[in-house]
Short mmCIF file of C-alpha atoms in Angstrom, two decimals:
data_model
loop_
_atom_site.label_atom_id
_atom_site.label_comp_id
_atom_site.label_asym_id
_atom_site.label_seq_id
_atom_site.Cartn_x
_atom_site.Cartn_y
_atom_site.Cartn_z
CA MET L 1 -10.80 17.26 -23.52
CA ALA L 2 -9.55 14.18 -21.94
CA ASP L 3 -11.79 11.12 -21.50
CA GLY L 4 -14.19 11.51 -18.59
CA GLU L 5 -13.45 15.19 -18.05
CA LYS L 6 -16.68 17.00 -17.47
CA GLU L 7 -17.86 19.77 -19.70
CA SER L 8 -17.92 22.66 -17.12
CA PRO L 9 -16.94 26.06 -18.07
CA ASP L 10 -15.41 28.19 -15.23
CA ALA L 11 -16.17 31.35 -17.13
CA PRO L 12 -19.21 33.62 -17.42
CA THR L 13 -22.39 31.85 -18.31
CA SER L 14 -24.36 34.83 -19.63
CA TYR L 15 -25.30 34.61 -23.22
CA ASP L 16 -24.86 38.24 -23.88
CA GLU L 17 -21.23 37.92 -22.46
CA ALA L 18 -20.76 34.97 -24.80
CA MET L 19 -21.92 37.09 -27.68
CA GLU L 20 -19.64 39.95 -26.83
CA ALA L 21 -16.59 37.53 -26.66
CA LEU L 22 -17.68 36.16 -30.07
CA SER L 23 -18.00 39.55 -31.47
CA SER L 24 -14.40 40.13 -30.57
CA LEU L 25 -13.41 37.50 -33.23
CA ILE L 26 -15.00 39.53 -36.09
CA THR L 27 -12.07 40.98 -38.09
CA LYS L 28 -12.30 44.43 -39.88
CA ARG L 29 -10.69 43.19 -42.95
CA SER L 30 -12.41 43.22 -46.23
CA ARG L 31 -13.60 39.88 -47.70
CA GLY L 32 -11.14 39.93 -50.50
CA ASN L 33 -7.95 40.23 -48.74
CA ASN L 34 -5.30 37.55 -48.13
CA SER L 35 -6.92 36.13 -44.93
CA ASN L 36 -9.79 34.86 -47.07
CA LYS L 37 -7.47 33.40 -49.65
CA GLY L 38 -5.71 30.75 -47.49
CA ASN L 39 -3.39 33.01 -45.50
CA GLN L 40 -2.37 31.12 -42.27
CA PHE L 41 -4.85 28.23 -43.19
CA ASP L 42 -2.39 25.75 -41.41
CA LEU L 43 -3.16 27.51 -38.21
CA LEU L 44 -6.38 25.57 -38.21
CA PHE L 45 -4.38 22.34 -37.56
CA HIS L 46 -2.75 23.92 -34.46
CA TYR L 47 -6.11 25.06 -33.21
CA LEU L 48 -7.39 21.44 -33.36
CA LYS L 49 -4.32 20.43 -31.38
CA ILE L 50 -4.98 22.99 -28.81
CA LEU L 51 -8.59 21.86 -28.43
CA GLU L 52 -7.58 18.24 -28.50
CA LEU L 53 -9.82 17.61 -31.46
CA GLU L 54 -7.39 15.93 -33.82
CA ASP L 55 -8.45 12.26 -33.19
CA ALA L 56 -12.08 13.35 -32.66
CA LEU L 57 -12.30 15.07 -36.05
CA ASP L 58 -10.94 11.91 -37.66
CA ASP L 59 -13.56 9.80 -35.84
CA LEU L 60 -16.51 11.96 -37.18
CA LYS L 61 -18.44 10.40 -40.10
CA ILE L 62 -18.62 13.67 -42.17
CA VAL L 63 -20.59 14.63 -45.26
CA HIS L 64 -18.84 17.78 -46.67
CA VAL L 65 -20.83 19.99 -49.15
CA ALA L 66 -19.69 22.89 -51.23
CA GLY L 67 -21.39 24.88 -54.00
CA THR L 68 -22.61 28.43 -54.94
CA LYS L 69 -26.36 27.70 -54.85
CA GLY L 70 -28.18 24.97 -53.03
CA LYS L 71 -25.34 23.66 -50.75
CA GLY L 72 -27.30 24.66 -47.53
CA SER L 73 -30.46 23.00 -48.91
CA THR L 74 -28.59 19.94 -49.81
CA CYS L 75 -27.13 19.61 -46.31
CA THR L 76 -30.55 20.10 -44.88
CA PHE L 77 -32.03 17.45 -46.90
CA THR L 78 -29.13 15.12 -46.16
CA GLU L 79 -29.46 15.70 -42.32
CA SER L 80 -33.27 15.12 -42.47
CA ILE L 81 -32.96 11.88 -44.50
CA LEU L 82 -30.23 10.35 -42.26
CA ARG L 83 -32.00 11.47 -38.95
CA ASN L 84 -35.16 9.79 -40.27
CA CYS L 85 -33.11 6.73 -40.78
CA GLY L 86 -32.37 6.66 -37.12
CA PHE L 87 -29.09 8.26 -36.78
CA ARG L 88 -27.94 11.06 -34.37
CA THR L 89 -27.04 14.03 -36.56
CA GLY L 90 -25.03 17.10 -36.43
CA LEU L 91 -25.68 19.97 -39.00
CA PHE L 92 -23.33 22.83 -39.37
CA THR L 93 -24.55 25.79 -41.75
CA SER L 94 -24.13 29.42 -42.19
CA PRO L 95 -24.98 32.16 -41.73
CA HIS L 96 -27.43 32.38 -38.99
CA LEU L 97 -30.50 34.58 -39.34
CA ILE L 98 -31.62 35.43 -35.81
CA ASP L 99 -29.48 33.36 -33.25
CA VAL L 100 -25.89 32.04 -33.76
CA ARG L 101 -27.08 28.70 -32.27
CA GLU L 102 -29.01 28.04 -35.61
CA ARG L 103 -25.66 27.04 -37.04
CA PHE L 104 -25.37 24.04 -34.75
CA ARG L 105 -28.29 21.56 -35.03
CA LEU L 106 -28.43 18.33 -33.09
CA ASP L 107 -30.98 15.93 -34.37
CA GLY L 108 -32.68 18.81 -36.39
CA VAL L 109 -32.86 21.19 -33.47
CA ASP L 110 -30.76 24.29 -32.72
CA ILE L 111 -28.37 23.54 -29.86
CA SER L 112 -29.68 24.48 -26.51
CA GLN L 113 -28.37 27.77 -24.83
CA GLU L 114 -27.00 25.77 -21.92
CA LYS L 115 -24.97 23.39 -24.12
CA PHE L 116 -23.81 26.14 -26.41
CA LEU L 117 -22.49 28.13 -23.42
CA ALA L 118 -20.63 25.14 -22.09
CA TYR L 119 -18.90 24.24 -25.25
CA PHE L 120 -18.31 27.91 -26.17
CA TRP L 121 -16.51 28.92 -23.14
CA TRP L 122 -14.51 25.79 -22.97
CA CYS L 123 -13.20 26.38 -26.57
CA PHE L 124 -12.93 30.14 -26.17
CA ASN L 125 -10.98 29.96 -22.93
CA ARG L 126 -8.79 27.15 -23.93
CA LEU L 127 -7.70 28.93 -27.12
CA LYS L 128 -7.37 32.21 -25.30
CA THR L 129 -5.12 31.05 -22.57
CA THR L 130 -3.02 28.47 -24.54
CA CYS L 131 -2.89 28.98 -28.24
CA PHE L 132 -0.23 31.60 -28.43
CA THR L 133 2.40 29.68 -26.56
CA LEU L 134 1.80 26.42 -28.32
CA ILE L 135 1.69 27.98 -31.87
CA LEU L 136 4.73 30.16 -31.19
CA TYR L 137 6.68 27.00 -30.06
CA HIS L 138 5.88 25.15 -33.20
CA ILE L 139 5.91 27.77 -35.77
CA HIS L 140 8.44 30.59 -34.55
CA ALA L 141 10.85 28.66 -32.28
CA ALA L 142 13.64 29.34 -34.66
CA GLU L 143 12.95 33.08 -34.42
CA PHE L 144 12.93 33.43 -30.58
CA GLY L 145 16.73 34.13 -30.50
CA ARG L 146 16.44 36.73 -32.91
CA TYR L 147 13.79 38.73 -30.99
CA GLY L 148 15.25 37.94 -27.58
CA GLN L 149 11.89 37.12 -26.38
CA GLU L 150 8.46 35.45 -27.34
CA ARG L 151 6.62 37.40 -29.81
CA THR L 152 3.41 39.05 -28.80
CA THR L 153 -0.15 37.82 -29.23
CA GLU L 154 -0.64 40.15 -32.10
CA ASP L 155 1.56 37.78 -34.13
CA VAL L 156 -0.80 34.88 -33.76
CA PRO L 157 -4.37 36.03 -33.02
CA MET L 158 -7.29 34.03 -31.85
CA PRO L 159 -9.06 32.43 -34.84
CA PRO L 160 -11.42 34.82 -36.67
CA LEU L 161 -15.12 34.32 -36.26
CA PHE L 162 -15.92 31.65 -38.89
CA ARG L 163 -12.97 29.60 -38.18
CA PHE L 164 -13.86 29.78 -34.50
CA LEU L 165 -17.38 28.55 -35.19
CA THR L 166 -16.10 25.81 -37.31
CA LEU L 167 -13.85 24.43 -34.55
CA LEU L 168 -16.86 24.88 -32.15
CA ALA L 169 -18.92 22.79 -34.44
CA PHE L 170 -16.29 20.00 -34.40
CA LYS L 171 -16.26 20.22 -30.40
CA ILE L 172 -19.97 20.08 -30.11
CA PHE L 173 -20.53 17.19 -32.68
CA SER L 174 -17.59 15.24 -31.06
CA ALA L 175 -18.80 15.66 -27.48
CA GLU L 176 -22.43 14.91 -28.43
CA GLN L 177 -21.31 11.73 -30.24
CA VAL L 178 -23.24 12.32 -33.29
CA ASP L 179 -23.34 9.41 -35.76
CA VAL L 180 -23.03 11.83 -38.86
CA ALA L 181 -21.91 15.34 -39.09
CA ILE L 182 -23.00 17.32 -42.14
CA LEU L 183 -20.80 20.32 -42.89
CA GLU L 184 -21.88 23.16 -45.27
CA VAL L 185 -18.78 25.06 -46.69
CA GLY L 186 -18.85 28.78 -45.58
CA LEU L 187 -17.11 30.29 -48.62
CA GLY L 188 -15.30 28.57 -51.58
CA GLY L 189 -13.84 25.30 -50.45
CA ARG L 190 -10.09 24.99 -50.79
CA PHE L 191 -9.24 27.39 -47.93
CA ASP L 192 -12.62 27.36 -46.05
CA ALA L 193 -12.28 26.44 -42.40
CA THR L 194 -14.46 23.30 -42.83
CA ASN L 195 -11.66 21.97 -45.17
CA VAL L 196 -9.51 21.07 -42.37
CA VAL L 197 -11.40 17.90 -42.49
CA GLN L 198 -9.04 15.28 -44.07
CA LYS L 199 -11.16 12.26 -44.02
CA PRO L 200 -14.86 12.84 -45.03
CA VAL L 201 -16.97 9.88 -45.79
CA VAL L 202 -18.44 11.60 -48.88
CA CYS L 203 -18.20 15.07 -50.61
CA GLY L 204 -20.79 17.02 -52.70
CA ILE L 205 -20.61 20.15 -54.87
CA ALA L 206 -24.01 21.71 -55.46
CA SER L 207 -24.77 24.16 -58.25
CA LEU L 208 -21.90 26.53 -59.29
CA GLY L 209 -22.39 30.18 -60.38
CA TYR L 210 -20.91 33.56 -60.10
CA ASP L 211 -20.52 34.90 -56.48
CA HIS L 212 -17.67 36.12 -54.20
CA MET L 213 -15.66 36.68 -57.33
CA GLU L 214 -13.45 39.10 -55.53
CA ILE L 215 -12.08 35.92 -53.54
CA LEU L 216 -12.79 32.88 -55.61
CA GLY L 217 -12.12 34.37 -59.17
CA ASP L 218 -13.86 36.03 -62.05
CA THR L 219 -14.64 32.86 -64.25
CA LEU L 220 -16.68 29.78 -63.56
CA GLY L 221 -13.36 27.72 -64.16
CA LYS L 222 -11.58 29.50 -61.31
CA ILE L 223 -14.64 29.28 -59.01
CA ALA L 224 -15.05 25.65 -59.63
CA GLY L 225 -11.41 25.17 -58.87
CA GLU L 226 -11.92 26.58 -55.42
CA LYS L 227 -14.90 24.64 -54.65
CA ALA L 228 -13.21 21.42 -55.85
CA GLY L 229 -10.61 22.07 -53.18
CA ILE L 230 -12.83 20.00 -50.85
CA LEU L 231 -12.28 16.81 -52.86
CA LYS L 232 -10.05 14.31 -50.94
CA ARG L 233 -7.93 11.54 -52.67
CA GLY L 234 -10.07 8.36 -53.18
CA ILE L 235 -13.09 9.70 -51.41
CA PRO L 236 -16.43 9.39 -53.43
CA ALA L 237 -17.96 12.71 -54.59
CA PHE L 238 -21.11 13.82 -56.30
CA THR L 239 -22.26 16.86 -58.15
CA VAL L 240 -25.17 18.08 -60.25
CA GLN L 241 -25.28 19.14 -63.77
CA GLN L 242 -22.92 22.19 -64.08
CA PRO L 243 -21.94 24.68 -66.89
CA GLU L 244 -19.45 23.08 -69.25
CA GLU L 245 -16.57 25.40 -68.05
CA ALA L 246 -17.12 24.52 -64.43
CA MET L 247 -17.77 20.75 -64.95
CA CYS L 248 -14.44 20.38 -66.99
CA VAL L 249 -12.54 21.80 -64.06
CA LEU L 250 -14.28 19.46 -61.56
CA GLU L 251 -13.70 16.43 -63.57
CA ASP L 252 -10.01 17.39 -64.01
CA LYS L 253 -9.48 17.96 -60.26
CA ALA L 254 -11.31 14.64 -59.52
CA SER L 255 -9.25 12.75 -61.91
CA ASN L 256 -6.05 14.05 -60.41
CA LEU L 257 -7.07 12.85 -56.96
CA ASN L 258 -8.48 9.54 -58.14
CA VAL L 259 -11.91 10.66 -56.99
CA ASP L 260 -15.01 8.88 -58.50
CA LEU L 261 -17.08 12.02 -59.31
CA GLN L 262 -20.56 11.17 -60.31
CA VAL L 263 -23.18 13.56 -61.74
CA VAL L 264 -26.72 12.95 -60.26
CA PRO L 265 -29.90 13.95 -61.90
CA PRO L 266 -32.77 15.84 -60.09
CA LEU L 267 -35.12 13.87 -57.89
CA ASP L 268 -37.97 12.54 -59.94
CA VAL L 269 -41.12 13.91 -58.34
CA ASN L 270 -42.86 10.55 -58.67
CA LEU L 271 -40.55 8.88 -56.13
CA LEU L 272 -42.18 10.95 -53.54
CA ASN L 273 -45.42 9.05 -53.77
CA GLY L 274 -47.70 12.10 -54.28
CA GLN L 275 -46.08 14.16 -51.38
CA LYS L 276 -44.07 17.44 -51.66
CA LEU L 277 -40.52 18.28 -50.79
CA GLY L 278 -40.31 20.18 -47.43
CA LEU L 279 -38.43 23.10 -49.19
CA GLU L 280 -40.28 24.98 -51.79
CA GLY L 281 -39.13 25.54 -55.41
CA GLU L 282 -38.43 23.43 -58.49
CA HIS L 283 -34.75 23.91 -58.09
CA GLN L 284 -34.96 21.89 -54.66
CA TYR L 285 -35.36 18.82 -56.84
CA VAL L 286 -31.85 19.25 -58.01
CA ASN L 287 -30.65 19.64 -54.40
CA ALA L 288 -32.71 16.72 -53.20
CA GLY L 289 -31.17 14.40 -55.88
CA LEU L 290 -27.68 15.34 -54.59
CA ALA L 291 -28.83 14.73 -50.98
CA ILE L 292 -30.09 11.34 -51.89
CA ALA L 293 -26.72 10.36 -53.52
CA LEU L 294 -24.81 11.61 -50.53
CA SER L 295 -27.02 9.83 -48.02
CA PHE L 296 -26.99 6.38 -49.91
CA THR L 297 -23.16 6.65 -50.15
CA TRP L 298 -22.85 7.61 -46.43
CA LEU L 299 -24.88 4.71 -45.47
CA LYS L 300 -22.90 2.37 -47.76
CA ARG L 301 -19.49 3.54 -46.65
CA THR L 302 -20.35 3.37 -42.93
CA GLY L 303 -21.60 -0.23 -43.06
CA HIS L 304 -25.46 0.37 -43.03
CA LEU L 305 -26.21 -1.97 -46.00
CA GLU L 306 -29.78 -2.71 -45.06
CA LEU L 307 -30.72 0.79 -46.56
CA ALA L 308 -27.77 1.52 -48.75
CA ASN L 309 -28.18 -1.54 -50.97
CA GLN L 310 -31.73 -0.59 -52.04
CA ASP L 311 -32.28 0.49 -55.72
CA HIS L 312 -33.28 4.19 -55.45
CA THR L 313 -33.89 4.65 -59.16
CA ASP L 314 -37.41 3.28 -59.14
CA SER L 315 -38.37 3.76 -55.46
CA LEU L 316 -37.10 5.34 -52.38
CA PRO L 317 -37.05 4.06 -48.71
CA GLU L 318 -39.82 5.24 -46.61
CA GLN L 319 -37.11 6.94 -44.30
CA PHE L 320 -35.87 9.01 -47.32
CA ILE L 321 -39.33 10.13 -48.35
CA LYS L 322 -40.03 11.32 -44.75
CA GLY L 323 -36.67 13.08 -44.58
CA LEU L 324 -37.22 14.87 -47.93
CA THR L 325 -40.71 15.99 -47.10
CA ALA L 326 -40.07 17.08 -43.60
CA ALA L 327 -36.97 19.11 -44.17
CA SER L 328 -37.06 22.75 -43.23
CA PHE L 329 -34.55 25.64 -43.73
CA GLN L 330 -35.30 28.99 -42.46
CA GLY L 331 -34.97 32.07 -44.78
CA ARG L 332 -35.08 30.20 -48.05
CA ALA L 333 -38.30 29.95 -49.95
CA GLN L 334 -40.14 30.61 -46.67
CA ILE L 335 -43.64 31.98 -46.37
CA VAL L 336 -44.58 33.82 -43.11
CA PRO L 337 -47.89 35.57 -42.55
CA ASP L 338 -47.60 38.80 -40.45
CA GLN L 339 -48.77 38.17 -36.99
CA TYR L 340 -49.18 41.73 -35.95
CA VAL L 341 -51.75 43.04 -38.40
CA ASP L 342 -55.27 43.01 -36.97
CA SER L 343 -57.20 42.83 -40.17
CA GLU L 344 -60.47 41.42 -40.88
CA LYS L 345 -58.96 38.38 -42.53
CA ASP L 346 -55.88 36.40 -41.89
CA GLY L 347 -53.13 36.65 -44.60
CA ASP L 348 -53.59 40.31 -45.66
CA LEU L 349 -49.93 40.91 -45.19
CA VAL L 350 -47.60 37.89 -45.99
CA PHE L 351 -44.00 37.82 -46.26
CA TYR L 352 -42.17 35.65 -48.84
CA LEU L 353 -38.61 35.40 -47.65
CA ASP L 354 -35.49 34.10 -49.58
CA GLY L 355 -31.99 35.04 -49.08
CA ALA L 356 -31.08 35.00 -52.75
CA HIS L 357 -27.99 37.35 -53.63
CA SER L 358 -26.51 36.07 -56.88
CA PRO L 359 -28.10 36.51 -60.37
CA GLU L 360 -28.75 32.87 -60.70
CA SER L 361 -30.35 32.64 -57.23
CA MET L 362 -32.43 35.70 -58.00
CA GLU L 363 -33.89 34.13 -60.99
CA ILE L 364 -34.80 30.89 -58.87
CA CYS L 365 -36.21 33.16 -56.21
CA ALA L 366 -38.39 34.93 -58.64
CA LYS L 367 -39.78 31.83 -60.21
CA TRP L 368 -40.63 30.39 -56.79
CA PHE L 369 -42.16 33.74 -55.64
CA SER L 370 -44.19 33.96 -58.81
CA GLY L 371 -45.40 30.41 -58.64
CA ALA L 372 -46.32 30.83 -54.86
CA VAL L 373 -48.41 33.95 -55.41
CA LYS L 374 -50.21 32.84 -58.40
CA GLY L 375 -51.00 29.57 -56.75
CA GLU L 376 -52.49 31.52 -53.89
CA HIS L 377 -54.52 33.65 -56.45
CA GLN L 378 -55.90 30.52 -57.96
CA SER L 379 -56.75 29.11 -54.54
CA ASP L 380 -58.68 32.37 -53.71
CA LYS L 381 -60.60 32.23 -56.94
CA ALA L 382 -61.77 28.62 -56.22
CA LYS L 383 -63.15 29.60 -52.82
CA PRO L 384 -66.84 30.52 -52.64
CA GLN L 385 -67.66 34.23 -52.41
CA VAL L 386 -68.95 35.29 -49.11
CA SER L 387 -71.93 37.58 -49.01
CA SER L 388 -71.79 39.54 -45.92
CA SER L 389 -71.58 43.21 -44.90
CA THR L 390 -68.78 42.35 -42.65
CA HIS L 391 -66.48 40.83 -45.32
CA GLN L 392 -64.96 42.29 -48.50
CA LEU L 393 -66.09 40.30 -51.52
CA LYS L 394 -62.75 40.75 -53.24
CA LYS L 395 -59.32 41.60 -52.19
CA ASN L 396 -56.92 43.78 -54.32
CA ILE L 397 -53.76 41.81 -54.24
CA MET L 398 -50.62 43.49 -54.67
CA GLN L 399 -46.98 42.20 -54.85
CA ILE L 400 -44.33 44.44 -53.05
CA LEU L 401 -40.50 44.03 -53.03
CA LEU L 402 -38.60 44.62 -50.00
CA PHE L 403 -34.87 44.72 -51.04
CA ASN L 404 -31.36 45.25 -49.86
CA CYS L 405 -28.05 43.83 -50.76
CA MET L 406 -24.52 44.06 -49.68
CA THR L 407 -22.30 46.70 -51.47
CA VAL L 408 -20.18 44.20 -53.06
CA ARG L 409 -23.12 42.86 -54.86
CA ASP L 410 -24.03 44.45 -58.29
CA PRO L 411 -27.66 45.54 -58.29
CA GLU L 412 -27.55 45.92 -62.12
CA LEU L 413 -27.41 42.14 -62.37
CA LEU L 414 -29.81 41.44 -59.62
CA LEU L 415 -32.76 43.75 -59.80
CA PRO L 416 -33.41 43.44 -63.63
CA GLN L 417 -33.11 39.76 -63.37
CA LEU L 418 -35.75 39.71 -60.60
CA MET L 419 -37.97 42.08 -62.39
CA LYS L 420 -37.65 40.24 -65.78
CA THR L 421 -38.20 36.74 -64.38
CA CYS L 422 -41.31 37.69 -62.44
CA ALA L 423 -42.73 39.57 -65.52
CA SER L 424 -42.17 36.41 -67.66
CA GLN L 425 -44.66 34.80 -65.18
CA ASP L 426 -47.06 37.72 -65.24
CA VAL L 427 -46.20 38.96 -61.86
CA TYR L 428 -45.43 42.62 -61.36
CA PHE L 429 -44.36 44.53 -58.37
CA LYS L 430 -46.62 47.34 -57.46
CA LYS L 431 -43.79 49.02 -55.29
CA ALA L 432 -40.14 48.37 -54.29
CA LEU L 433 -39.03 49.35 -50.86
CA PHE L 434 -35.47 49.87 -50.00
CA ALA L 435 -34.17 50.03 -46.22
CA PRO L 436 -30.72 49.29 -44.62
CA ASN L 437 -30.38 46.13 -42.65
CA MET L 438 -30.68 46.27 -38.87
CA SER L 439 -27.94 44.01 -38.17
CA VAL L 440 -24.43 45.30 -37.69
CA TYR L 441 -21.62 43.28 -38.88
CA HIS L 442 -19.22 43.92 -36.08
CA LYS L 443 -21.46 42.38 -33.28
CA VAL L 444 -23.06 39.01 -32.90
CA GLY L 445 -26.33 38.47 -30.88
CA THR L 446 -29.43 40.35 -30.12
CA HIS L 447 -27.43 43.44 -29.05
CA ALA L 448 -26.52 43.66 -32.80
CA LEU L 449 -29.85 45.19 -33.39
CA PRO L 450 -30.09 48.93 -32.86
CA SER L 451 -33.54 50.06 -31.88
CA ALA L 452 -33.18 53.16 -33.90
CA VAL L 453 -30.99 54.32 -36.68
CA PRO L 454 -30.25 58.00 -36.28
CA GLU L 455 -29.08 59.69 -39.38
CA ALA L 456 -28.68 56.38 -41.33
CA ASP L 457 -26.41 56.45 -44.47
CA LEU L 458 -28.87 55.70 -47.11
CA SER L 459 -26.64 56.36 -50.14
CA TRP L 460 -26.50 52.63 -51.00
CA GLN L 461 -30.24 52.39 -50.75
CA LEU L 462 -30.69 55.41 -52.97
CA THR L 463 -28.49 53.66 -55.51
CA LEU L 464 -30.57 50.54 -55.33
CA GLN L 465 -33.77 52.76 -55.92
CA ARG L 466 -32.15 54.32 -59.04
CA VAL L 467 -31.36 50.90 -60.42
CA TRP L 468 -34.99 49.84 -59.98
CA ASP L 469 -36.45 53.09 -61.34
CA ASN L 470 -34.16 52.94 -64.35
CA THR L 471 -35.24 49.38 -65.02
CA MET L 472 -38.79 50.38 -64.68
CA GLN L 473 -38.32 53.09 -67.08
CA LYS L 474 -36.96 50.94 -69.84
CA ASP L 475 -40.28 49.07 -69.92
CA LYS L 476 -43.06 51.41 -70.58
CA GLY L 477 -45.54 48.57 -70.89
CA ARG L 478 -47.63 46.55 -68.38
CA GLU L 479 -45.42 46.91 -65.33
CA ALA L 480 -45.76 50.75 -65.34
CA LYS L 481 -49.52 50.57 -65.93
CA GLN L 482 -49.84 48.17 -62.96
CA VAL L 483 -47.85 50.35 -60.63
CA ASN L 484 -49.77 53.46 -61.34
CA HIS L 485 -53.02 51.61 -61.18
CA VAL L 486 -52.51 50.93 -57.56
CA ALA L 487 -50.62 53.96 -56.53
CA GLU L 488 -53.83 55.70 -55.26
CA GLU L 489 -54.13 53.13 -52.44
CA MET L 490 -50.50 53.20 -51.55
CA LYS L 491 -49.22 56.57 -50.58
CA ASP L 492 -45.62 57.31 -49.51
CA ASP L 493 -46.32 58.97 -46.34
CA THR L 494 -42.95 57.71 -44.91
CA GLY L 495 -39.63 57.41 -46.51
CA LYS L 496 -38.14 59.04 -49.65
CA GLY L 497 -40.39 58.21 -52.75
CA GLY L 498 -39.17 60.93 -55.00
CA GLY L 499 -41.83 63.47 -53.99
CA SER L 500 -44.82 61.64 -55.58
CA HIS L 501 -47.26 59.08 -54.28
CA GLU L 502 -47.19 57.56 -57.75
CA SER L 503 -43.57 56.60 -57.40
CA SER L 504 -42.71 52.86 -58.04
CA SER L 505 -40.23 52.93 -55.23
CA VAL L 506 -39.45 54.18 -51.78
CA VAL L 507 -36.42 54.41 -49.46
CA PHE L 508 -37.00 54.10 -45.77
CA PRO L 509 -34.46 55.32 -43.28
CA SER L 510 -34.90 51.96 -41.25
CA LEU L 511 -36.44 48.58 -41.64
CA PRO L 512 -38.82 48.99 -38.81
CA LEU L 513 -40.31 52.02 -40.50
CA ALA L 514 -40.70 49.92 -43.88
CA ILE L 515 -42.46 47.22 -41.87
CA LYS L 516 -44.79 49.77 -40.20
CA TRP L 517 -45.62 51.30 -43.61
CA LEU L 518 -46.68 47.86 -44.90
CA ARG L 519 -48.86 47.26 -41.77
CA ASP L 520 -50.43 50.69 -41.94
CA THR L 521 -51.25 50.19 -45.64
CA VAL L 522 -53.16 47.00 -44.85
CA ARG L 523 -54.93 48.54 -41.75
CA GLN L 524 -55.95 51.69 -43.77
CA ASN L 525 -57.01 49.84 -46.87
CA GLN L 526 -59.23 46.91 -45.91
CA SER L 527 -59.64 45.77 -49.59
CA VAL L 528 -55.85 45.41 -49.87
CA ARG L 529 -53.73 42.20 -49.52
CA LEU L 530 -49.94 42.49 -49.78
CA GLN L 531 -47.53 39.80 -50.75
CA VAL L 532 -44.17 41.13 -49.88
CA LEU L 533 -41.06 39.44 -51.33
CA VAL L 534 -37.94 39.84 -49.08
CA THR L 535 -34.78 39.17 -50.84
CA GLY L 536 -31.20 40.28 -51.77
CA SER L 537 -29.51 39.41 -48.43
CA LEU L 538 -29.73 36.75 -45.69
CA HIS L 539 -29.03 39.55 -43.23
CA LEU L 540 -32.14 41.32 -44.53
CA VAL L 541 -34.14 38.11 -44.12
CA GLY L 542 -33.02 37.48 -40.68
CA ASP L 543 -33.86 41.15 -39.69
CA VAL L 544 -37.40 40.88 -41.15
CA LEU L 545 -38.03 37.59 -39.34
CA LYS L 546 -37.03 39.21 -36.05
CA LEU L 547 -39.49 42.01 -36.64
CA ILE L 548 -42.42 40.03 -37.80
CA ARG L 549 -42.23 37.10 -35.29
CA LYS L 550 -43.93 37.43 -31.96
#
């Protein structure tokens, strides 16, 4: 957009209409096809030209972060630190859980609907009306004679969903004149849409592990090579301690690009002066350490030496501590008491939400959940007993699993890891619930949530149930005893639990029915308190949040 031109979309302003338009950009291709492996990546530069964002993108002071685990948390910490240092921040993350506007945060807050619509329609209409002609001119000019006429719009489509959202983020952050833009890679790195950025201030690579192997490769070395694709010649970069195979590849890629790649240690808890990180879990100290290095380097390279020159090995600036302790990231190690249960005591139904979906993140999730519920149990034990006919003296606390994952995931790797890690902490699930997500992948927005799921295909959920039950059968010890001990108070009056109320698992035809069952269980058994771990998919976490929040 030219200087001085007002942001004024002459298009529909209905949010639902915008979501319909956005949904039209969702492709029906599988994740592992060529379009996800760099096919037509160069089109991104043409899209930038159409949107007049080439110079604007170069002017943005960008922190670019890739990784398998923790890249979103690292970005969240970094944004919070720099915002508390007094800078106007823009944060781009994915996926969203409830509303697509979550992906675009300005000064720590989701972009307003009014601003989103203005920027959305400006970008969408500009691309829709001009991209084909311009791209055809630059890419296919030599072929016009052969075809006798310009090729159709099917030859050069609108950018698919994530690429469009990335372009939209650049437009938003540029127009809003942020001081710093923090970009989380969507998938991989080398061919991710965010990697159209050529001049970041600093790059970071969070913990690496096995995920998206159908796209990134089946070894840690191959995966590391794709993640290292965000490194730029001469631009400083930081990573955390990695498996040897991955670290060797990162160091080799960095050396070839003359990149000073430094490995940063986890944050020393003593540097927080007795305070806690805003994000739960021991693994967050690794992400916080990376965020501190990225923030200090951004400050130094952008000329803000009053903070950048401080020695942060023995102490942290107060702004950094405030940023680290105030950071928040929805759907990651998040605890939400249910607001719809009218029980005699608050906290009788509590959801523990974490979007873990790889074996490594599942282990981390299990450790966090175990620590959280054990900590709550210890807190309850320390409280004085109430002697009153209107209060129960003791609650029977039970851990429940609510799980779903995408069909590209291997439940044989996820569920046993979860069960094993929790068991090692003396935490045992009394029942596992499996239900399909509510969200549909071909639509964006609130209309993507069907109110009912008639004749839902439960074949995948039944597969998950079999994996869970088989894992339970392999251990005839304490887990089985614990499950049977509480079965009397938790009957499968809804769903498919194998025909016996003593089943350790149940499949529900819809997520709302699973939530209803949990609420009914608490209402009908006043001595029961349920601690529900929701994990396996960020889509599942988002759907549960929609259902349990007023």
